[in-house]
mmCIF file of C-alpha atoms in Angstrom:
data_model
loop_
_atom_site.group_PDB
_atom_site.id
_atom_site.type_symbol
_atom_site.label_atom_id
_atom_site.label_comp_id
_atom_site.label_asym_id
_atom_site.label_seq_id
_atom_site.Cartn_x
_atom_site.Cartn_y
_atom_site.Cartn_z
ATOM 1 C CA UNK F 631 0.000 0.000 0.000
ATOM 2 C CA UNK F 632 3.000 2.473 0.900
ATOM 3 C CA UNK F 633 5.207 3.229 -1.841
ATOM 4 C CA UNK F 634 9.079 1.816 -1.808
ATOM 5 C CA UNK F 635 9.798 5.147 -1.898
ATOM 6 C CA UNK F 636 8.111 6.053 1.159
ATOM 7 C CA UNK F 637 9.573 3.331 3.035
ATOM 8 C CA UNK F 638 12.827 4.186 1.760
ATOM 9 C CA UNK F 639 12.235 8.239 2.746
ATOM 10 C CA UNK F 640 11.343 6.510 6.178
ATOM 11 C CA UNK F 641 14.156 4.452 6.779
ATOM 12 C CA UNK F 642 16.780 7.309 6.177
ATOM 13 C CA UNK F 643 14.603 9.487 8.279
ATOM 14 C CA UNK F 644 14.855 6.996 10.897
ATOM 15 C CA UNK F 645 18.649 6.515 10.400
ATOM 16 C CA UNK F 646 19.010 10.737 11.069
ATOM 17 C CA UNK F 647 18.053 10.261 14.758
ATOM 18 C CA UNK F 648 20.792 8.992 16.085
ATOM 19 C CA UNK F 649 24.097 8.422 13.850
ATOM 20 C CA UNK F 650 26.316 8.181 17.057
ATOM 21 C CA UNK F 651 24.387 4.855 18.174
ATOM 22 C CA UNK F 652 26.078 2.307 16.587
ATOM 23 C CA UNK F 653 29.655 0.988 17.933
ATOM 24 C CA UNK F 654 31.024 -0.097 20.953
ATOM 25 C CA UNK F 655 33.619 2.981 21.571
ATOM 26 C CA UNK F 656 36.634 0.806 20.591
ATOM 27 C CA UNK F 657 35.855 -0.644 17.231
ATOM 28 C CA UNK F 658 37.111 -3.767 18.111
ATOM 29 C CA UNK F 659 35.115 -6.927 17.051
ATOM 30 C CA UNK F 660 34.459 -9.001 20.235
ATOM 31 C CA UNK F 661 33.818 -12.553 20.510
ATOM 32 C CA UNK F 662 29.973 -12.786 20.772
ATOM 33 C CA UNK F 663 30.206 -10.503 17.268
ATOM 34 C CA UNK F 664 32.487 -12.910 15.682
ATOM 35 C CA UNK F 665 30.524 -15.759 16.788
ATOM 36 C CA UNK F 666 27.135 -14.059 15.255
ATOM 37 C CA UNK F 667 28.759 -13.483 12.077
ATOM 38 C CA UNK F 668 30.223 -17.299 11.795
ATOM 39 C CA UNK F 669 26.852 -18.909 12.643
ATOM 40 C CA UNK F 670 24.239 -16.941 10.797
ATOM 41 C CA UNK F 671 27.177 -17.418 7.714
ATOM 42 C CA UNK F 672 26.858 -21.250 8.204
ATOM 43 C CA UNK F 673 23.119 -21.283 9.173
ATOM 44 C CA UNK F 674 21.922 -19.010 5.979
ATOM 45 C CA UNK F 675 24.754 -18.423 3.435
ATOM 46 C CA UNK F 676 23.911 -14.846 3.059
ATOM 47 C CA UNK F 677 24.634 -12.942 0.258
ATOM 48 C CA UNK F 678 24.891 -10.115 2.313
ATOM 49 C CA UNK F 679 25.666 -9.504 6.252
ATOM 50 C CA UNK F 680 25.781 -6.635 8.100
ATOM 51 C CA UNK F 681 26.148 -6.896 11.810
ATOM 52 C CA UNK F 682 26.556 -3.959 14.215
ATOM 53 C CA UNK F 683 27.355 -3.626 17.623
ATOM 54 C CA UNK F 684 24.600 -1.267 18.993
ATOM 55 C CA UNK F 685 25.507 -1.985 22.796
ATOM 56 C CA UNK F 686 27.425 1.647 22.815
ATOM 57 C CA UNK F 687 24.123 3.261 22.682
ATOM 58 C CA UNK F 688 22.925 1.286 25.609
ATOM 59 C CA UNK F 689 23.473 1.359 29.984
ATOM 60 C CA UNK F 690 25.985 -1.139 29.483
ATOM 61 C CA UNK F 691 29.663 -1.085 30.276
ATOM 62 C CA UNK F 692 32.262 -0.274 27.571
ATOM 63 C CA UNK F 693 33.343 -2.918 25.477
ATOM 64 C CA UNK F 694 29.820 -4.847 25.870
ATOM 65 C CA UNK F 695 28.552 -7.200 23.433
ATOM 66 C CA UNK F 696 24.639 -7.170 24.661
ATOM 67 C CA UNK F 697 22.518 -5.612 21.619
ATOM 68 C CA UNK F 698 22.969 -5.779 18.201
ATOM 69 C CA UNK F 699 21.672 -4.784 14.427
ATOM 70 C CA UNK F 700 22.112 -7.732 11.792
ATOM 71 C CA UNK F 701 20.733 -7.338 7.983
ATOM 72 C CA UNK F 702 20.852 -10.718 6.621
ATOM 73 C CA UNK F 703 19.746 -11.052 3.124
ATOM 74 C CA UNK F 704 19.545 -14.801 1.967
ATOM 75 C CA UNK F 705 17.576 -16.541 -0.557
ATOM 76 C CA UNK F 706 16.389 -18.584 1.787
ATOM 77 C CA UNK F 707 13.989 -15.966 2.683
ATOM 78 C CA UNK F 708 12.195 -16.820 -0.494
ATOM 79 C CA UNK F 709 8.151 -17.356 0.359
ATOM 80 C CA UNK F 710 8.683 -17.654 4.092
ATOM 81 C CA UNK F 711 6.814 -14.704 6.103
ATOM 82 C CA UNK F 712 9.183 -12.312 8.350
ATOM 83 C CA UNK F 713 7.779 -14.998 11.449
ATOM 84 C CA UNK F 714 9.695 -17.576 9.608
ATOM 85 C CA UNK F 715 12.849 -15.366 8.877
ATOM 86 C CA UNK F 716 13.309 -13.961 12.576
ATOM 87 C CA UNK F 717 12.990 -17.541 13.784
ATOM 88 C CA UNK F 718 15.348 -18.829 11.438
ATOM 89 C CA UNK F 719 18.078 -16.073 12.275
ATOM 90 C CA UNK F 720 16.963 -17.209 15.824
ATOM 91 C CA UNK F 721 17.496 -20.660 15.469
ATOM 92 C CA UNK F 722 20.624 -20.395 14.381
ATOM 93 C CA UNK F 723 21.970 -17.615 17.391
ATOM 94 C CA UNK F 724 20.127 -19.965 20.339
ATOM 95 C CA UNK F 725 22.635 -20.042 22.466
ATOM 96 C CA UNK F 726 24.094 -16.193 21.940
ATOM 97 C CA UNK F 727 19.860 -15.206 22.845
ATOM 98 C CA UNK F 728 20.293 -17.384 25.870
ATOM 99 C CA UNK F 729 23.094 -15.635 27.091
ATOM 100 C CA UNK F 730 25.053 -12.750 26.066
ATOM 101 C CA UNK F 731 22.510 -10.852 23.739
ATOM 102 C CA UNK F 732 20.189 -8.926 25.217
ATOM 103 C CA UNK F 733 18.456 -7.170 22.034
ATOM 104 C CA UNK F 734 19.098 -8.158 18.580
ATOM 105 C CA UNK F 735 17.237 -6.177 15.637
ATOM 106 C CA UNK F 736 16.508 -7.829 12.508
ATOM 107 C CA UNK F 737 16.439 -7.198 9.181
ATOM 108 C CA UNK F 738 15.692 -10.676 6.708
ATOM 109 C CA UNK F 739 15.838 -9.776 3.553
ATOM 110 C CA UNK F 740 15.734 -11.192 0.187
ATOM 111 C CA UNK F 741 18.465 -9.989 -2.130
ATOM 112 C CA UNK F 742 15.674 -8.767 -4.380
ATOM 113 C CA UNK F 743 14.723 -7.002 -1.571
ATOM 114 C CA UNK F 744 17.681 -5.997 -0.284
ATOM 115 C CA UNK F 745 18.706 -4.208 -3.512
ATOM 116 C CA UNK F 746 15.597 -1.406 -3.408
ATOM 117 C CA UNK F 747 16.987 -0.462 -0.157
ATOM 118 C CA UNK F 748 20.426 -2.270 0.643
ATOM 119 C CA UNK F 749 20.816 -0.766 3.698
ATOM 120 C CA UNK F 750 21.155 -0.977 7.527
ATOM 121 C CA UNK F 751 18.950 0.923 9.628
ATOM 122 C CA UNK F 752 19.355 2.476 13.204
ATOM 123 C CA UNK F 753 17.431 1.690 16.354
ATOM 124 C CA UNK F 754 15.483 3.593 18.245
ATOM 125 C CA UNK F 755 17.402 5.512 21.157
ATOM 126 C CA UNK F 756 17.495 3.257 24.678
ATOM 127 C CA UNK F 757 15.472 4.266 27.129
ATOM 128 C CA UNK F 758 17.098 2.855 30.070
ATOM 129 C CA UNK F 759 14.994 0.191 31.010
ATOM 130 C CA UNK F 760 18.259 -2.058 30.213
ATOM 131 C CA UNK F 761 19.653 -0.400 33.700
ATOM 132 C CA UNK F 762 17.597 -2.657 36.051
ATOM 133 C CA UNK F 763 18.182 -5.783 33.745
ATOM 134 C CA UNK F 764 21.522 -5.705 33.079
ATOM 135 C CA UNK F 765 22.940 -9.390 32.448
ATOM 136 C CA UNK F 766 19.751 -10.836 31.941
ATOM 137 C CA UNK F 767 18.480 -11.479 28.714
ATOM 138 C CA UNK V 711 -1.651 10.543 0.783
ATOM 139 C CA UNK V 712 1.415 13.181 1.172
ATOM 140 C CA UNK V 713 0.201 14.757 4.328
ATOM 141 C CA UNK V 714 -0.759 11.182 6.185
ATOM 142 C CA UNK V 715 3.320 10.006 5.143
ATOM 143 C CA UNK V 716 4.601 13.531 6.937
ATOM 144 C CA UNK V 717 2.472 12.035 9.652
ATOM 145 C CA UNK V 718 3.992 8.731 9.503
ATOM 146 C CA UNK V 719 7.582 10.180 9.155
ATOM 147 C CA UNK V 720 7.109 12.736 12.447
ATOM 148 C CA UNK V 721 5.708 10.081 14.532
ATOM 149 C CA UNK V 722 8.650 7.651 13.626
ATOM 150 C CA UNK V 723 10.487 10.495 14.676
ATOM 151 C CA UNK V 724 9.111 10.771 17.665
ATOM 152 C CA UNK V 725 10.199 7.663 18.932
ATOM 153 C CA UNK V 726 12.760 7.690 21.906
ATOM 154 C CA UNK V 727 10.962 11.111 23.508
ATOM 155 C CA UNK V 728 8.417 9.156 24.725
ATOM 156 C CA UNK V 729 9.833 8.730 28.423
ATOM 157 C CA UNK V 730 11.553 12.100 28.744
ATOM 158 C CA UNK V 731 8.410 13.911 27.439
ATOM 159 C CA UNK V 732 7.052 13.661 30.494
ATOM 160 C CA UNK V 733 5.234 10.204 29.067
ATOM 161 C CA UNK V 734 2.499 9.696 26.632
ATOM 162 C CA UNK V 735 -1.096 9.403 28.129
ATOM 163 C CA UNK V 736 -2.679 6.370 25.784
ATOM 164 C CA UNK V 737 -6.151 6.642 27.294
ATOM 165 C CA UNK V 738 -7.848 3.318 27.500
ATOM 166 C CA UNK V 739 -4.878 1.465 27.159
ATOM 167 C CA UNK V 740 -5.085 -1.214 30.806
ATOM 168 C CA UNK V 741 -2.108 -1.294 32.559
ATOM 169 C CA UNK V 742 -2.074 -4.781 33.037
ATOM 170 C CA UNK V 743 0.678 -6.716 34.543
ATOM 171 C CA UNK V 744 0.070 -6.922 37.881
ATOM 172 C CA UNK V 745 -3.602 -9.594 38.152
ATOM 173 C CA UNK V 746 -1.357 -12.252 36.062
ATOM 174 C CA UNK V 747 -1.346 -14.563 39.038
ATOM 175 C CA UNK V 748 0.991 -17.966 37.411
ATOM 176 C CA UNK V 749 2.835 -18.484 34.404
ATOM 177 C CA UNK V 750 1.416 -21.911 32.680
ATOM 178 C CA UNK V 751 0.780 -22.463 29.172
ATOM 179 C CA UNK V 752 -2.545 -22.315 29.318
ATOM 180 C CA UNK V 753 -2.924 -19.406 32.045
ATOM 181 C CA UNK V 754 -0.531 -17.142 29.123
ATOM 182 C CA UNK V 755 -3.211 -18.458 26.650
ATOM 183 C CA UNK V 756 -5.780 -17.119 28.226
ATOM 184 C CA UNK V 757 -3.908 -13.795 28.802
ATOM 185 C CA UNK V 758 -2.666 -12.949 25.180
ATOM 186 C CA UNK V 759 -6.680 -14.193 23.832
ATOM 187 C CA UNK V 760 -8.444 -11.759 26.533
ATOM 188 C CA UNK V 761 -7.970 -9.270 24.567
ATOM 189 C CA UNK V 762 -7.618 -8.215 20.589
ATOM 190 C CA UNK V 763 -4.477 -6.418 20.915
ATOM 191 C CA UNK V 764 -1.810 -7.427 23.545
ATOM 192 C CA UNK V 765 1.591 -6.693 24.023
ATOM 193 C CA UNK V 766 4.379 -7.421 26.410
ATOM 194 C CA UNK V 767 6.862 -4.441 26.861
ATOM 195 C CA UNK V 768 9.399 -3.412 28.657
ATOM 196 C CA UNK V 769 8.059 -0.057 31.091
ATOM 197 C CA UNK V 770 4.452 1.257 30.875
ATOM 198 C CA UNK V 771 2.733 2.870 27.381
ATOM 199 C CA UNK V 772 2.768 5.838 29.446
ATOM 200 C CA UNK V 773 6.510 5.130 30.288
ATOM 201 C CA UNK V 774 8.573 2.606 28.268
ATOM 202 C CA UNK V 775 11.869 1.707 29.164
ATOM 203 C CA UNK V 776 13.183 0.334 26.287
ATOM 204 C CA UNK V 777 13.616 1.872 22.242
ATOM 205 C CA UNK V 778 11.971 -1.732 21.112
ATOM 206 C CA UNK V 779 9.325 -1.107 23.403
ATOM 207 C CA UNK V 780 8.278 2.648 23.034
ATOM 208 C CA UNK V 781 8.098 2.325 18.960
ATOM 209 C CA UNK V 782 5.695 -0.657 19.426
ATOM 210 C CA UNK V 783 3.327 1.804 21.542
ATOM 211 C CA UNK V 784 4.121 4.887 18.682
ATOM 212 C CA UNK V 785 2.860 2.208 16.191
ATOM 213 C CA UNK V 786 -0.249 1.411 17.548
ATOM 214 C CA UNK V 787 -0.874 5.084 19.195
ATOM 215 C CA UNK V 788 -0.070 6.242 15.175
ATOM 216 C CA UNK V 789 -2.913 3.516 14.190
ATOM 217 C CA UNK V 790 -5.082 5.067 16.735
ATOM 218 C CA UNK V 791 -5.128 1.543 18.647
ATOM 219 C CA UNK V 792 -6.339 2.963 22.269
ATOM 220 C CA UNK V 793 -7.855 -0.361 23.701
ATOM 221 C CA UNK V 794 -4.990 -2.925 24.364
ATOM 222 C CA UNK V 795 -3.836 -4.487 26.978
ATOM 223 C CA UNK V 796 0.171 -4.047 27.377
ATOM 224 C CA UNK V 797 1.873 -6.046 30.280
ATOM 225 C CA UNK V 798 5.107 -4.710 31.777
ATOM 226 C CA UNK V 799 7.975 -7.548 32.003
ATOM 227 C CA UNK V 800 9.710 -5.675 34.224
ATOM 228 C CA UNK V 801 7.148 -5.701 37.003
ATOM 229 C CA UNK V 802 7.348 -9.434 36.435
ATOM 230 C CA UNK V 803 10.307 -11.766 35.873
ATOM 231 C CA UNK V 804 8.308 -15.144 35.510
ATOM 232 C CA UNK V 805 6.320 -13.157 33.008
ATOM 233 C CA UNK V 806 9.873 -12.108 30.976
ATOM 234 C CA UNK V 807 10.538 -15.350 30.837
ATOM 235 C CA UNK V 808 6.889 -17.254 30.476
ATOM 236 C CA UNK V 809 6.297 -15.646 27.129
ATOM 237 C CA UNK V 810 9.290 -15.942 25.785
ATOM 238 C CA UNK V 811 8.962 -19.652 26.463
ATOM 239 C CA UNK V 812 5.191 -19.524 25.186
ATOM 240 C CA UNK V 813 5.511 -18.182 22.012
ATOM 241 C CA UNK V 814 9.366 -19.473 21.562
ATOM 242 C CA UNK V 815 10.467 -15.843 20.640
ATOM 243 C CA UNK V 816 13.869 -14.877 22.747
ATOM 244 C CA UNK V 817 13.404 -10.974 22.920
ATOM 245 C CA UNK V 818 10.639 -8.593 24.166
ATOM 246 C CA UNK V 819 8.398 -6.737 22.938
ATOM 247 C CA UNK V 820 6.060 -9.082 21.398
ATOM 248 C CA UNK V 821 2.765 -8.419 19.833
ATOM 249 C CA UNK V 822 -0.075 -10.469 19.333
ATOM 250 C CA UNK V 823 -3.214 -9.958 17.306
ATOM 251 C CA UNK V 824 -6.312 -11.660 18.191
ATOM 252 C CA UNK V 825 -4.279 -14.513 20.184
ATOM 253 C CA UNK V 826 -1.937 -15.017 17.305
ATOM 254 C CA UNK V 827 1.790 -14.012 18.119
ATOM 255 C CA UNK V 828 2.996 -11.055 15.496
ATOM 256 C CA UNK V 829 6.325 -10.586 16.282
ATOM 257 C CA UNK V 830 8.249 -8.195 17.561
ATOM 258 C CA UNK V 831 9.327 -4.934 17.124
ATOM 259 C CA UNK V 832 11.094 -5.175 13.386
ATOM 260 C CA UNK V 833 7.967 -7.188 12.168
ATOM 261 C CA UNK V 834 5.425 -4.541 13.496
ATOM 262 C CA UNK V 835 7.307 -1.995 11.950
ATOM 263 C CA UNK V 836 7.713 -3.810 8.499
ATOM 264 C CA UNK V 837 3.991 -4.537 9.320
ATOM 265 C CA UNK V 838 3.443 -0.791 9.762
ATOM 266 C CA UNK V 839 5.548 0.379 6.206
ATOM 267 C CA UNK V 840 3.858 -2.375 4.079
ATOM 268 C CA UNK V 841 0.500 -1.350 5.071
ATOM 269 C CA UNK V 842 -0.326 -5.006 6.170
ATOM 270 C CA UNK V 843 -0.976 -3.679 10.218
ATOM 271 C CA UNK V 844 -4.041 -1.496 8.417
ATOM 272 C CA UNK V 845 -5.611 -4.673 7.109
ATOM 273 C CA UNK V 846 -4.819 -6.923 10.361
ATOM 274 C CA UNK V 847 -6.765 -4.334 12.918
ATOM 275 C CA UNK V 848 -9.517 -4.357 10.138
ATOM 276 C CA UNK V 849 -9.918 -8.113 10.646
ATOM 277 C CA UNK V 850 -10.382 -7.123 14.352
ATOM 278 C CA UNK V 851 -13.145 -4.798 13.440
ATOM 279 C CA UNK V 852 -10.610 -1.679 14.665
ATOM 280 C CA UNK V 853 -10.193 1.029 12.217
ATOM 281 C CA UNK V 854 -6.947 2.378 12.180
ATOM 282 C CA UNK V 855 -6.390 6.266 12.281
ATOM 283 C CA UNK V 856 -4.289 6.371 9.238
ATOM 284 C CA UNK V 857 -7.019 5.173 6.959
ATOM 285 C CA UNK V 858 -9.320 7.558 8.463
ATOM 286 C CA UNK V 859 -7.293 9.864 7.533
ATOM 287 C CA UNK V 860 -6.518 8.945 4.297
ATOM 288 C CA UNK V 861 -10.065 8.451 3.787
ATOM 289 C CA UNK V 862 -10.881 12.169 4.709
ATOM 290 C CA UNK V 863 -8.416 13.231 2.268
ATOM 291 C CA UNK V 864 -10.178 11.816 -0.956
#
């Protein structure tokens, strides 16, 4: 019903809230990021992956690995609803959900649809909740 | 259609002020959270079918606590969506973790239409952009705002 364009117009006024939001501080990749990267890889053989480390933005200390922004565009995605595709990516971070990651956005794309609008997006700002839960998933 | 997509735009916008606005007042919206009593299959059954629209967020409409959280309450305030129930997981760590188990989805919020788990944040949003959330509160008989809108403007 909404145009591409609109969505697209959307998404980049969404990504003009807050630039700042996405790294850790150091720019180093940690080992929850690497182990994201390796599994969705082997899970979904993506054509594309983007993965950021959002926790910078969040009431967690430096250097945290707790929420993170992934745009996975596979053509597995083909005819499954965006149900199907979160669970997938899901399925194949388990035990990261279980434990370390505390937020994960997701973007499942097909590369069809990947290419009108190939790219990541920013999160909304935190809002502190993440204070009183810290370490819990 | 151009002035309801400003509308859109400035309320995606808007997410993130929600808390230090001195809160949003959703009137009719329950604050449920606190009457959930245990944490079976069946009682959680019973809470996301009681009513049309339910959601489980982190912090109050009126106050979320959580980016996630607050655009799932923009979304539906946008869609004029006033009667829902929205339980806070915070007030309730068998209920952050109940609902996760129930509808096997690791991160909060979650949405459900008419008993029937949605997704979370991302997929309402995607939901929202498509235009597919219009024609999923028509099935529940609610009328969202932006097609009244866009209706007035024909």
């Amino acid at each position: 019903m909404l145009s591409g364009q609109l969505i697209g117009r959307l998404v980049s006024m969404a990504g003009r809230i807050s630039l700042s939001r996405g790294s850790t501080g150091s720019g180093t990749i940690g080992p929850v990021e690497t182990a994201i990267r390796s599994k969705l890889e082997q899970a979904l053989n993506p054509e594309v992956l983007e993965l950021r480390n959002e926790s910078g933005g969040h009431a967690v200390p430096a250097g945290s690995e707790t929420h993170f922004r992934v745009a996975v565009v596979s053509s597995r995605f083909e005819g499954l609803s965006p149900l199907q595709r979160h669970r997938l990516i899901h399925d194949a971070l388990s035990e990261e959900l279980a434990g370390p990651v505390h937020a994960l956005a997701i973007q499942a794309r097909t590369p069809a649809q990947w290419r009108e609008n190939p790219q990541l997006d920013t999160s909304p700002p935190c809002l502190g909740g993440s204070k009183k839960t810290r370490g819990t998933p | 259609m151009s002035g309801s997509l400003g509308r859109v735009s400035a309320a995606l916008l808007r997410w993130g002020r929600g808390a230090s606005g001195g809160g949003l007042l959703v009137p009719g919206v329950r604050a449920a959270g606190s009457d959930t009593g245990g944490r079976s299959a069946e009682q959680l059954d019973a809470l996301v079918k009681k009513d049309k629209v339910v959601v489980f967020i982190k912090g109050t409409p009126e106050q979320p606590q959580c980016g996630f959280s607050n655009a799932v309450v923009q979304i539906l305030r946008l869609h004029g969506v006033r009667d829902y129930a929205a339980y806070n997981v915070l007030d309730d760590p068998e209920l952050r973790q109940g609902i996760k188990d129930y509808s096997n989805w690791p991160t909060i919020p979650q949405v459900f239409l008419n008993g029937e788990f949605v997704g979370g944040c991302d997929i309402l949003l995607q939901m929202h952009q498509t235009g597919d959330l219009v024609e999923e509160l028509k099935k529940l008989g609610i009328c969202s705002a932006l097609l009244d809108e866009k209706q007035e403007q024909k």
